[in-house]
Coordinates of N, CA and C in Angstrom, one line a residue:
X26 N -7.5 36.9 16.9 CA -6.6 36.2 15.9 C -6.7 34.7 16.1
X27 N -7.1 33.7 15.3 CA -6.8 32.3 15.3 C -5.8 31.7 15.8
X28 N -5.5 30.7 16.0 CA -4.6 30.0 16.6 C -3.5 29.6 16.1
X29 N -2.2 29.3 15.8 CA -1.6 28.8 14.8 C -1.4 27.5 15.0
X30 N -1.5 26.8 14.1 CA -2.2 25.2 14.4 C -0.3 24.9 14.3
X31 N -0.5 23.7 15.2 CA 1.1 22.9 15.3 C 0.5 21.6 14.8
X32 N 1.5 21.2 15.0 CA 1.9 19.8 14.6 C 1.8 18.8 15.3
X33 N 0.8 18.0 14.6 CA 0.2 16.8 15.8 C 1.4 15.9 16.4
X34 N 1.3 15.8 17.5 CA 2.0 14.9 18.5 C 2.9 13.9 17.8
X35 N 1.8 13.1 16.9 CA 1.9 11.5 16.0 C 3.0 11.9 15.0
X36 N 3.3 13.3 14.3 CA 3.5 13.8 13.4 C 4.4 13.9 13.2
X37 N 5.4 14.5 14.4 CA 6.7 15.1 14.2 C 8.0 14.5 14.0
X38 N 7.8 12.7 14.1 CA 8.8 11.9 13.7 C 9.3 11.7 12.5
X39 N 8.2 12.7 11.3 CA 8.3 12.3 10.0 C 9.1 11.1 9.5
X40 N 9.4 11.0 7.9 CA 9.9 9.5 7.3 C 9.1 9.0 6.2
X41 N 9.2 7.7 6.3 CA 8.8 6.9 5.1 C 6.9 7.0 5.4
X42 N 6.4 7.6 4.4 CA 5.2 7.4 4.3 C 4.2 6.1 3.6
X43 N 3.6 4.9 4.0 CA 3.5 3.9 3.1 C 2.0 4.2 3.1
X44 N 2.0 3.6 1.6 CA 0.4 3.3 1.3 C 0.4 2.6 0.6
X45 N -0.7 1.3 0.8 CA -0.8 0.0 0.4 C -1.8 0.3 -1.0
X46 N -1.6 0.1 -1.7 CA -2.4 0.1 -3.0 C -3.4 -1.3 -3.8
X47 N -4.9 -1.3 -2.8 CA -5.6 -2.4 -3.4 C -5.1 -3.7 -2.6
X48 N -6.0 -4.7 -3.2 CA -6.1 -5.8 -2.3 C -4.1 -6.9 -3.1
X49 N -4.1 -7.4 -2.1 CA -3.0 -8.7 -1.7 C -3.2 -9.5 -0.8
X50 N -3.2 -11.0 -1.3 CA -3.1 -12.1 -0.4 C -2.2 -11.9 0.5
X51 N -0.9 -11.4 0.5 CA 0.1 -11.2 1.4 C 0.0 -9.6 2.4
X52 N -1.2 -9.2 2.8 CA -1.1 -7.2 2.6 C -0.4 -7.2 4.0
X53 N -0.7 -8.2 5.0 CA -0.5 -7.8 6.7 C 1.3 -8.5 6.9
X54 N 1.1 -9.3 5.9 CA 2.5 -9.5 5.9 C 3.6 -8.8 5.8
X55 N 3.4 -8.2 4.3 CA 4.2 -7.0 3.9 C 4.0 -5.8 4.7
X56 N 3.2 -5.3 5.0 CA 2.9 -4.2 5.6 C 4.0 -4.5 7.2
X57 N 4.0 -5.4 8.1 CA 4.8 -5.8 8.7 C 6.5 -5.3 8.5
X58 N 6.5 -6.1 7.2 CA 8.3 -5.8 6.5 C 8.3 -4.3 6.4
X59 N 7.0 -3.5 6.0 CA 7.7 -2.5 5.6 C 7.9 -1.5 7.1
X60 N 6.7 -2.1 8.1 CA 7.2 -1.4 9.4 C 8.6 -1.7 9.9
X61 N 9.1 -3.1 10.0 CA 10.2 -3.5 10.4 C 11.2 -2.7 9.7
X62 N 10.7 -2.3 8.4 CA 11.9 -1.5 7.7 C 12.3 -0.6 8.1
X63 N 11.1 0.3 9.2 CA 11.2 2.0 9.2 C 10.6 3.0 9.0
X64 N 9.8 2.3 8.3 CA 8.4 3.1 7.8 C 7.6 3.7 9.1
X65 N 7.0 5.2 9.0 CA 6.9 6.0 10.3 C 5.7 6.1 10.1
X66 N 4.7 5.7 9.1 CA 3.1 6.1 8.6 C 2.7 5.2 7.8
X67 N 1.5 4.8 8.2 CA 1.0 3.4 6.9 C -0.4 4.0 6.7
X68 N -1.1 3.9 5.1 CA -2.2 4.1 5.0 C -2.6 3.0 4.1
X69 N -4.0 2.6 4.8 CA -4.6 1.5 3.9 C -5.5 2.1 2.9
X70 N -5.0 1.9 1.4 CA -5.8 2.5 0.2 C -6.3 1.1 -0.3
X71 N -8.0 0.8 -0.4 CA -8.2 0.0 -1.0 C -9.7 0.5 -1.5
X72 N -10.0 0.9 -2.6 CA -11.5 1.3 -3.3 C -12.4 0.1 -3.4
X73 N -12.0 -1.1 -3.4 CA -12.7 -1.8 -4.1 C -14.1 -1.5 -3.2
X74 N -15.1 -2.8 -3.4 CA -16.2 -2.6 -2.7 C -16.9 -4.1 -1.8
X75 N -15.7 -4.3 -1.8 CA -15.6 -6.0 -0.8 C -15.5 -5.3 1.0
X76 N -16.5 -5.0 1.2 CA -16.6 -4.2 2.4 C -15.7 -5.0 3.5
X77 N -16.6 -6.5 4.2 CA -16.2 -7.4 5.2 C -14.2 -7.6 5.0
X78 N -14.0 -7.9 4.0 CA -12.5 -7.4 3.6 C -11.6 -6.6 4.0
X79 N -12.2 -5.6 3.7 CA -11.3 -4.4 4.2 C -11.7 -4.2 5.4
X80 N -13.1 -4.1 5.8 CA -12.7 -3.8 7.7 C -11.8 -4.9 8.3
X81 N -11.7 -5.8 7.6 CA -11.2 -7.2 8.4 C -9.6 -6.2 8.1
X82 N -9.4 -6.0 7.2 CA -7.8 -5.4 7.0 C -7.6 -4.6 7.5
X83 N -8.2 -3.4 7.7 CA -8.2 -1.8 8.3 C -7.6 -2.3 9.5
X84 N -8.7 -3.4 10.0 CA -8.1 -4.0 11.7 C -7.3 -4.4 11.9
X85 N -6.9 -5.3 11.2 CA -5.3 -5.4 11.9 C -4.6 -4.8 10.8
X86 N -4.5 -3.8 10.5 CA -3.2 -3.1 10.2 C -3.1 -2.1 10.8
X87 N -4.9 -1.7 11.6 CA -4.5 -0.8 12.9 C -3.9 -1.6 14.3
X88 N -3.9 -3.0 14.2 CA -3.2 -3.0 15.3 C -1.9 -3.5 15.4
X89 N -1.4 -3.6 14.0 CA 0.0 -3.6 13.9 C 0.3 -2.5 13.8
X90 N -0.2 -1.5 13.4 CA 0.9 0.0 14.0 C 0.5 0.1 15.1
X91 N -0.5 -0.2 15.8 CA -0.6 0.2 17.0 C 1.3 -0.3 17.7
X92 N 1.1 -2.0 17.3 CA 2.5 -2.4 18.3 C 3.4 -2.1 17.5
X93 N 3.7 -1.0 16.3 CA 5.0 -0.4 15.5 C 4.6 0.9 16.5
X94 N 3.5 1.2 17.0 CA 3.8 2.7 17.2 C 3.7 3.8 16.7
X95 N 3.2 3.4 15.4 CA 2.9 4.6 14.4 C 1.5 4.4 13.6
X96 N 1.5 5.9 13.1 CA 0.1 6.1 12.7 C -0.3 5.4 11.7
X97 N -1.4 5.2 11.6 CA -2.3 4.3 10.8 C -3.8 5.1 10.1
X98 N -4.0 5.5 9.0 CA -4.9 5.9 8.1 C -5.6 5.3 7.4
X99 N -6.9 5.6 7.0 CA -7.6 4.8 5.9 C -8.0 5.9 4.8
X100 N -7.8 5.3 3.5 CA -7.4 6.5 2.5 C -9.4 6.2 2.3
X101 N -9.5 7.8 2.5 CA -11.5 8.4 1.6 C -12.3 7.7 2.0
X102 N -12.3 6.8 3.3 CA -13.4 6.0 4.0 C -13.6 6.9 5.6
X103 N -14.6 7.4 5.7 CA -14.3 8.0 7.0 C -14.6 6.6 8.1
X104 N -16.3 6.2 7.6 CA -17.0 4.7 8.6 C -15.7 4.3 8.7
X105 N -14.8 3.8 7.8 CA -13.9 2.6 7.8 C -13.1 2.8 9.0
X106 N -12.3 4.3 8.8 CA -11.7 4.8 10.2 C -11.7 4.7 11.2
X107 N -13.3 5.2 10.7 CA -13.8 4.6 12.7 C -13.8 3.5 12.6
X108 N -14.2 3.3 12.1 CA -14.2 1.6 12.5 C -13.4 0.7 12.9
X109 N -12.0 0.9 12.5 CA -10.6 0.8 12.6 C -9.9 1.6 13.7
X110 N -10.5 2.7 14.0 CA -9.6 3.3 15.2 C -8.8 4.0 14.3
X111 N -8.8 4.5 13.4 CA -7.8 5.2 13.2 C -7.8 6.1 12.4
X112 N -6.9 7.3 11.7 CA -7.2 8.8 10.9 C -7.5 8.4 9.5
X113 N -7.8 9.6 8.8 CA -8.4 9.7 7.6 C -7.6 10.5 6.8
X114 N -7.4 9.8 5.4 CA -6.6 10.5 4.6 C -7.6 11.1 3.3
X115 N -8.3 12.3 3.1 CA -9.1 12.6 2.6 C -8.8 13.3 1.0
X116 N -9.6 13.1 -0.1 CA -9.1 13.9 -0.9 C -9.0 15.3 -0.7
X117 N -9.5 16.2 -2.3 CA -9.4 17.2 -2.4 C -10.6 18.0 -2.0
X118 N -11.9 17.2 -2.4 CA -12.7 17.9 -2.1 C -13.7 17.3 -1.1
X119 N -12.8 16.9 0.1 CA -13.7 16.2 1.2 C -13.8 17.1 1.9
X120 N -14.7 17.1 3.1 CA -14.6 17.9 4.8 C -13.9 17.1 5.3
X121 N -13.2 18.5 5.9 CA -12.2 18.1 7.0 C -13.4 17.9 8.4
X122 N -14.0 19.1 8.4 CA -15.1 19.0 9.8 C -15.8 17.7 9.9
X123 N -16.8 17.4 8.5 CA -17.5 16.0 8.7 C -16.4 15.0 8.8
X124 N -15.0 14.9 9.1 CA -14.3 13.9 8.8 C -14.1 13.7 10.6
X125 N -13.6 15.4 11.2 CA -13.4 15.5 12.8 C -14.5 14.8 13.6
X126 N -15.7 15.7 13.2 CA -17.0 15.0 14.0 C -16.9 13.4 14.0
X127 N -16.5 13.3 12.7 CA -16.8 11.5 13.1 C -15.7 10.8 13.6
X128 N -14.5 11.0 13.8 CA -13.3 10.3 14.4 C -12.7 11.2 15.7
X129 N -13.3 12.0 15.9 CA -12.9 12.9 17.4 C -11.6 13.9 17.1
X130 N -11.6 14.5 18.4 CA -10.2 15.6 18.2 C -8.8 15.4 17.8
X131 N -8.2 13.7 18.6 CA -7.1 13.4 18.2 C -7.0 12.5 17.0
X132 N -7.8 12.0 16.3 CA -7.6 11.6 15.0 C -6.8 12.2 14.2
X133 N -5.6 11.6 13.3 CA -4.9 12.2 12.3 C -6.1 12.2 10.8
X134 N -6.1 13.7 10.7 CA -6.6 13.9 9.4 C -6.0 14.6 8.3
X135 N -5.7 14.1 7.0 CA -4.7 14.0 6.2 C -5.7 14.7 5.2
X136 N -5.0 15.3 3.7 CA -5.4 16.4 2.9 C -4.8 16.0 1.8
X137 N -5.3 15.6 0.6 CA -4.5 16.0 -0.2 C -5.2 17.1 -0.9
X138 N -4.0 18.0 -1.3 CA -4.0 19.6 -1.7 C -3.3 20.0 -3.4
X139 N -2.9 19.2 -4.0 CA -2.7 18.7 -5.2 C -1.3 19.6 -5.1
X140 N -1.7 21.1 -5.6 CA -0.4 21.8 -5.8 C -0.9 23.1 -5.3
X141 N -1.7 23.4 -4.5 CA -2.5 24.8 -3.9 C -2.2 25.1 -2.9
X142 N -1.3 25.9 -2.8 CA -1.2 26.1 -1.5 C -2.4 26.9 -0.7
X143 N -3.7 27.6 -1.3 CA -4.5 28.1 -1.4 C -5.5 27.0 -0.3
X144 N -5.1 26.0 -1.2 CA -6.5 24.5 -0.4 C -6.1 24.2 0.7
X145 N -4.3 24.1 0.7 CA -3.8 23.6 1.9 C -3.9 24.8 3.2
X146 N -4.0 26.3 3.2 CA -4.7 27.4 3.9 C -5.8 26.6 4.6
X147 N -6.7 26.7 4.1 CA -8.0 26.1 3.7 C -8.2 25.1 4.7
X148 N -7.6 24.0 4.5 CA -7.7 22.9 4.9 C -7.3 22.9 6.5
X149 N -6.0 23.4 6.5 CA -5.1 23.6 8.0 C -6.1 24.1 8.5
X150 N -6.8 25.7 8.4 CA -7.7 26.2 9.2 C -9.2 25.4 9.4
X151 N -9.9 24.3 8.6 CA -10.2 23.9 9.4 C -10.0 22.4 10.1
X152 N -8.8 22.6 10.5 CA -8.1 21.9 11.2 C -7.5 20.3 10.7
X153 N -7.6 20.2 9.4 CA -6.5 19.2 8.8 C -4.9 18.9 9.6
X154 N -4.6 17.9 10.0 CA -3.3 17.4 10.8 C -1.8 17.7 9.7
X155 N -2.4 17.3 8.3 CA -1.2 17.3 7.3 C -1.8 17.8 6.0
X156 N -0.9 18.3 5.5 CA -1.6 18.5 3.6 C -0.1 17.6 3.2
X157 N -1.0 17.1 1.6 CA -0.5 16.5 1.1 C -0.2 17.0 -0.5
X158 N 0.8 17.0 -1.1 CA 1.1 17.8 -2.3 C 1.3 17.1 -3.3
X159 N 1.7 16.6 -4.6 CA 1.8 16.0 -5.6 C 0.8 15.8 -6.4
X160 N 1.2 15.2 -7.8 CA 2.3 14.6 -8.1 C 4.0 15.5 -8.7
X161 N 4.4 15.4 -7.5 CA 6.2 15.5 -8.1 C 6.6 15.1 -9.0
X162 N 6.3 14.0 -9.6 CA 7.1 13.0 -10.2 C 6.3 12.1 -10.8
X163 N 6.6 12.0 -12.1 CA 5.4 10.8 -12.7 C 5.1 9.6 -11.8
X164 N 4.0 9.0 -11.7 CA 3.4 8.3 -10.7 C 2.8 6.8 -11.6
X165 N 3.4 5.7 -10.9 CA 2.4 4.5 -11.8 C 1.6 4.0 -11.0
X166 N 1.0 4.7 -10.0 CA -0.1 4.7 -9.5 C -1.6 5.8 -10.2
X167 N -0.9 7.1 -10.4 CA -2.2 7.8 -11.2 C -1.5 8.6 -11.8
X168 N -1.3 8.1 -13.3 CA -0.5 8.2 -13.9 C -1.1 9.8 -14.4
X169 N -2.4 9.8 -14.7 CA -2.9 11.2 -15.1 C -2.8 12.3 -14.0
X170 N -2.6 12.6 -13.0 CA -2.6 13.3 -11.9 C -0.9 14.6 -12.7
X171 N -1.9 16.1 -12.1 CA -1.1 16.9 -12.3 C -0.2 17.8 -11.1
X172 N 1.5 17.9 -11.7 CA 1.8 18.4 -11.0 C 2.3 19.3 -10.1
X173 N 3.0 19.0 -9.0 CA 3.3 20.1 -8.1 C 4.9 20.1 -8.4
X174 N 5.0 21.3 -7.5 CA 5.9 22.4 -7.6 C 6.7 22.3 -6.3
X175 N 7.9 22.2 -6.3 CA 8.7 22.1 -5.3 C 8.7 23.5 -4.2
X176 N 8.1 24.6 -5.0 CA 8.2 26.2 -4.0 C 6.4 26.1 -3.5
X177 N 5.6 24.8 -3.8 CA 4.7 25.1 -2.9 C 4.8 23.8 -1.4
X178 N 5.5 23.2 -1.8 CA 6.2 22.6 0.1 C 6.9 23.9 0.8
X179 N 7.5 24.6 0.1 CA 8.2 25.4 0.8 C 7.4 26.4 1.3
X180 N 6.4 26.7 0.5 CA 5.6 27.9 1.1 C 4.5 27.3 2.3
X181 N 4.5 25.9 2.2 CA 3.5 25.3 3.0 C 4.2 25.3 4.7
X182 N 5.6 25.1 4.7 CA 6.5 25.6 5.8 C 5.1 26.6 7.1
X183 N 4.9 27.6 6.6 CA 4.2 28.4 6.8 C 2.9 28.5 8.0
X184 N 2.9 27.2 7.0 CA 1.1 26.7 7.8 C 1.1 26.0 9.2
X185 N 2.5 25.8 9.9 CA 2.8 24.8 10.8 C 2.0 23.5 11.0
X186 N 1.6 22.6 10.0 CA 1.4 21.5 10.5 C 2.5 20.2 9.5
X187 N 1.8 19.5 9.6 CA 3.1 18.7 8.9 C 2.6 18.6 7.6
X188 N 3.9 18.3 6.4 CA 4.1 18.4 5.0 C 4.7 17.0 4.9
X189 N 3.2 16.1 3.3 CA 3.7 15.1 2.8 C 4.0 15.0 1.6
X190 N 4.9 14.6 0.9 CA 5.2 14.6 -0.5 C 4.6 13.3 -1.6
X191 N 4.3 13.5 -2.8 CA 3.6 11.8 -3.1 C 3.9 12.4 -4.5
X192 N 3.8 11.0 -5.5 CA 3.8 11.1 -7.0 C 5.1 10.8 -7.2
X193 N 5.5 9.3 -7.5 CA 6.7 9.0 -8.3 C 8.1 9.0 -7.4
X194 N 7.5 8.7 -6.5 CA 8.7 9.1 -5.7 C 9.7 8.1 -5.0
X195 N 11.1 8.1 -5.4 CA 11.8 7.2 -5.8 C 13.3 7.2 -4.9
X196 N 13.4 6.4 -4.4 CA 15.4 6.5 -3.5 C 16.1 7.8 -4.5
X197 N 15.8 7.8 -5.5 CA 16.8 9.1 -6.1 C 16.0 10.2 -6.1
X198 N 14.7 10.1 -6.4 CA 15.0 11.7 -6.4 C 13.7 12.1 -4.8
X199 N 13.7 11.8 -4.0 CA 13.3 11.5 -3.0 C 14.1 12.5 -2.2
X200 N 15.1 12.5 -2.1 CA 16.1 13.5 -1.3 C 15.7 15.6 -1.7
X201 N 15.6 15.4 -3.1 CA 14.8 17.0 -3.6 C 13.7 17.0 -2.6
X202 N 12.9 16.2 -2.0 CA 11.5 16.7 -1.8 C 11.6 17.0 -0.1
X203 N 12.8 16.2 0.3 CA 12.9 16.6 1.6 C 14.0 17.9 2.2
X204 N 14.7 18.3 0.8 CA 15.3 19.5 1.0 C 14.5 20.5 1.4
X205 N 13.3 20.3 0.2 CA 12.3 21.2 0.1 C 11.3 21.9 0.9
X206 N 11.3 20.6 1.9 CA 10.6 20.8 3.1 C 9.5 19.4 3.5
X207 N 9.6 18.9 2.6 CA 8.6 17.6 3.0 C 9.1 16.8 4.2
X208 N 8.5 16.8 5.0 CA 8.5 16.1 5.9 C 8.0 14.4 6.4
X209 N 7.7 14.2 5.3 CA 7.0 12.9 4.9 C 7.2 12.5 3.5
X210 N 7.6 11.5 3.1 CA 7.3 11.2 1.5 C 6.7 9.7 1.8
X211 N 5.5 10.2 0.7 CA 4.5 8.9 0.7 C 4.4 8.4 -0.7
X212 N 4.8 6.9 -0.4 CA 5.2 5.8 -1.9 C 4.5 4.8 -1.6
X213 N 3.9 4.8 -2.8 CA 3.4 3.2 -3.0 C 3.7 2.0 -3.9
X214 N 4.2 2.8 -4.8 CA 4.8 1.5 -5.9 C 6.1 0.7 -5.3
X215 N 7.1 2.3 -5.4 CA 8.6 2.3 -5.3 C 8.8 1.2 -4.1
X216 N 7.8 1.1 -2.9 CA 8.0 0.1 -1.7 C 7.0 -1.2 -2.2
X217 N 5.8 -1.1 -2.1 CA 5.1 -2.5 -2.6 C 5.5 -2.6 -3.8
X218 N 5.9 -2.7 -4.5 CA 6.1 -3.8 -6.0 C 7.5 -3.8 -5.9
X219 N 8.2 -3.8 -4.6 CA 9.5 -3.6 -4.5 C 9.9 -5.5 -4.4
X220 N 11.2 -5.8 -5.0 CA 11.5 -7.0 -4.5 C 11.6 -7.4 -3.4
X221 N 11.8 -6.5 -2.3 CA 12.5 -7.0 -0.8 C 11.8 -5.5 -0.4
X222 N 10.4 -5.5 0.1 CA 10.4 -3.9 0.7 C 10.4 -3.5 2.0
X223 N 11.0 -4.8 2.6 CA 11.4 -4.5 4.2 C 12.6 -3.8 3.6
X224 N 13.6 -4.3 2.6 CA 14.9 -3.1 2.6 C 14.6 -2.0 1.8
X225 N 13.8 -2.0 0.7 CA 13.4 -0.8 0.3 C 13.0 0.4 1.3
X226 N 12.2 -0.4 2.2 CA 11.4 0.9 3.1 C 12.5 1.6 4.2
X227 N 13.6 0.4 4.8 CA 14.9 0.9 5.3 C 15.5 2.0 4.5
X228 N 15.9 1.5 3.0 CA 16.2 2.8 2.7 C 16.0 3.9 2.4
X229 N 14.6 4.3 2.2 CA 13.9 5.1 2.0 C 13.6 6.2 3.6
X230 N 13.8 5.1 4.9 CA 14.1 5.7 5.9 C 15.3 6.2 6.0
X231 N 16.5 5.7 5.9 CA 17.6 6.2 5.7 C 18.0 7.8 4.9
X232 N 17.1 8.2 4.1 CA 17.1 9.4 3.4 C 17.0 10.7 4.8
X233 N 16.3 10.0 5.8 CA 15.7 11.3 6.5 C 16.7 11.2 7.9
X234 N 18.0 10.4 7.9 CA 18.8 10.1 9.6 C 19.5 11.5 8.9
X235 N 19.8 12.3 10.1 CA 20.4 13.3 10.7 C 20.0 14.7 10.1
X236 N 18.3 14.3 9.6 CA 17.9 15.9 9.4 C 16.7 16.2 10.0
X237 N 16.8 15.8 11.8 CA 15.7 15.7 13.0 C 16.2 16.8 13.3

């Protein structure tokens, strides 16, 4: 019988999930405010193809969580990861294994699983850290993205590893997805295009005090 995979070490503090969306003159700044805010997880999302850029960013925003303390991802770049020291937030149809091989055993490796709890199976067994679910909620990040279903967090319970929520997700209705079982909710608008997202991301922390 297989193992029943737990919950990475890094993991179990769940909270505010952040992801930086594309380049900003200000990215290490804000990224800062939004640690100082509370935020328990930062992923650097940037596609463009200004390589020297983003490793220069990957790096220190791995070594400002390093001194926050919390985990640090790079969204669909594995090199980048490594390169950075830090986990991989993969889509739907990446390897989890070519993701392990190349960042070692304790690397956080992230999933997103859209609305399947079928892929998130899948994924956990071969050894994904987290699946990821959405879109919840209309998104003005990928606005076309289809979506999920509040009874597949619940059924994801299941898989013991940790559960992130994403797609539109907002101080109001934010609280539905952590009933549900989300253990993470990951925003990128609602906190970066936010006026003040060192308080944004406080509050968005505040959603999750006294349900440790």
């Amino acid at each position: 019988m297989p193992a029943v995979p737990s919950i990475h070490p890094a993991l179990r503090r769940g909270g505010l999930y952040a992801i930086t969306d594309g380049p900003r003159p200000d990215l290490v700044e804000v990224c800062e405010h939004v640690l100082h805010g509370g935020a328990t997880m930062l992923q650097y999302r940037d596609e463009t193809t200004d390589d020297p850029r983003r490793l220069s960013e990957a790096q220190a925003l791995a070594a400002l969580c390093r001194r926050y303390q919390v985990p640090f991802l790079v969204y669909g770049d594995i090199a980048l990861a490594a390169a950075a020291e830090a986990g991989v937030h993969l889509d739907f149809e990446s390897d989890v294994a070519e993701a392990r091989d190349a960042l070692g055993p304790g690397a956080i490796i992230g999933v997103s699983c859209h609305d399947s709890i079928e892929h998130a199976r899948t994924v956990t067994a071969a050894g994904a850290d987290y699946v990821s679910f959405g879109a919840f909620f209309p998104s003005p990040t990928k606005p076309h993205a289809g979506r999920a279903r509040l009874e597949t967090l619940r059924q994801a319970a299941a898989l013991g590893v940790a559960r992130v929520a994403i797609g539109g997700i907002t101080l109001d209705n934010g609280i539905s997805l952590i009933d549900a079982g989300a253990q993470y909710l990951a925003v990128v608008s609602a906190v970066f295009s936010a006026d003040d997202p060192e308080k944004t991301a406080h509050d968005f922390a505040a959603l999750f005090e006294g349900l440790a």
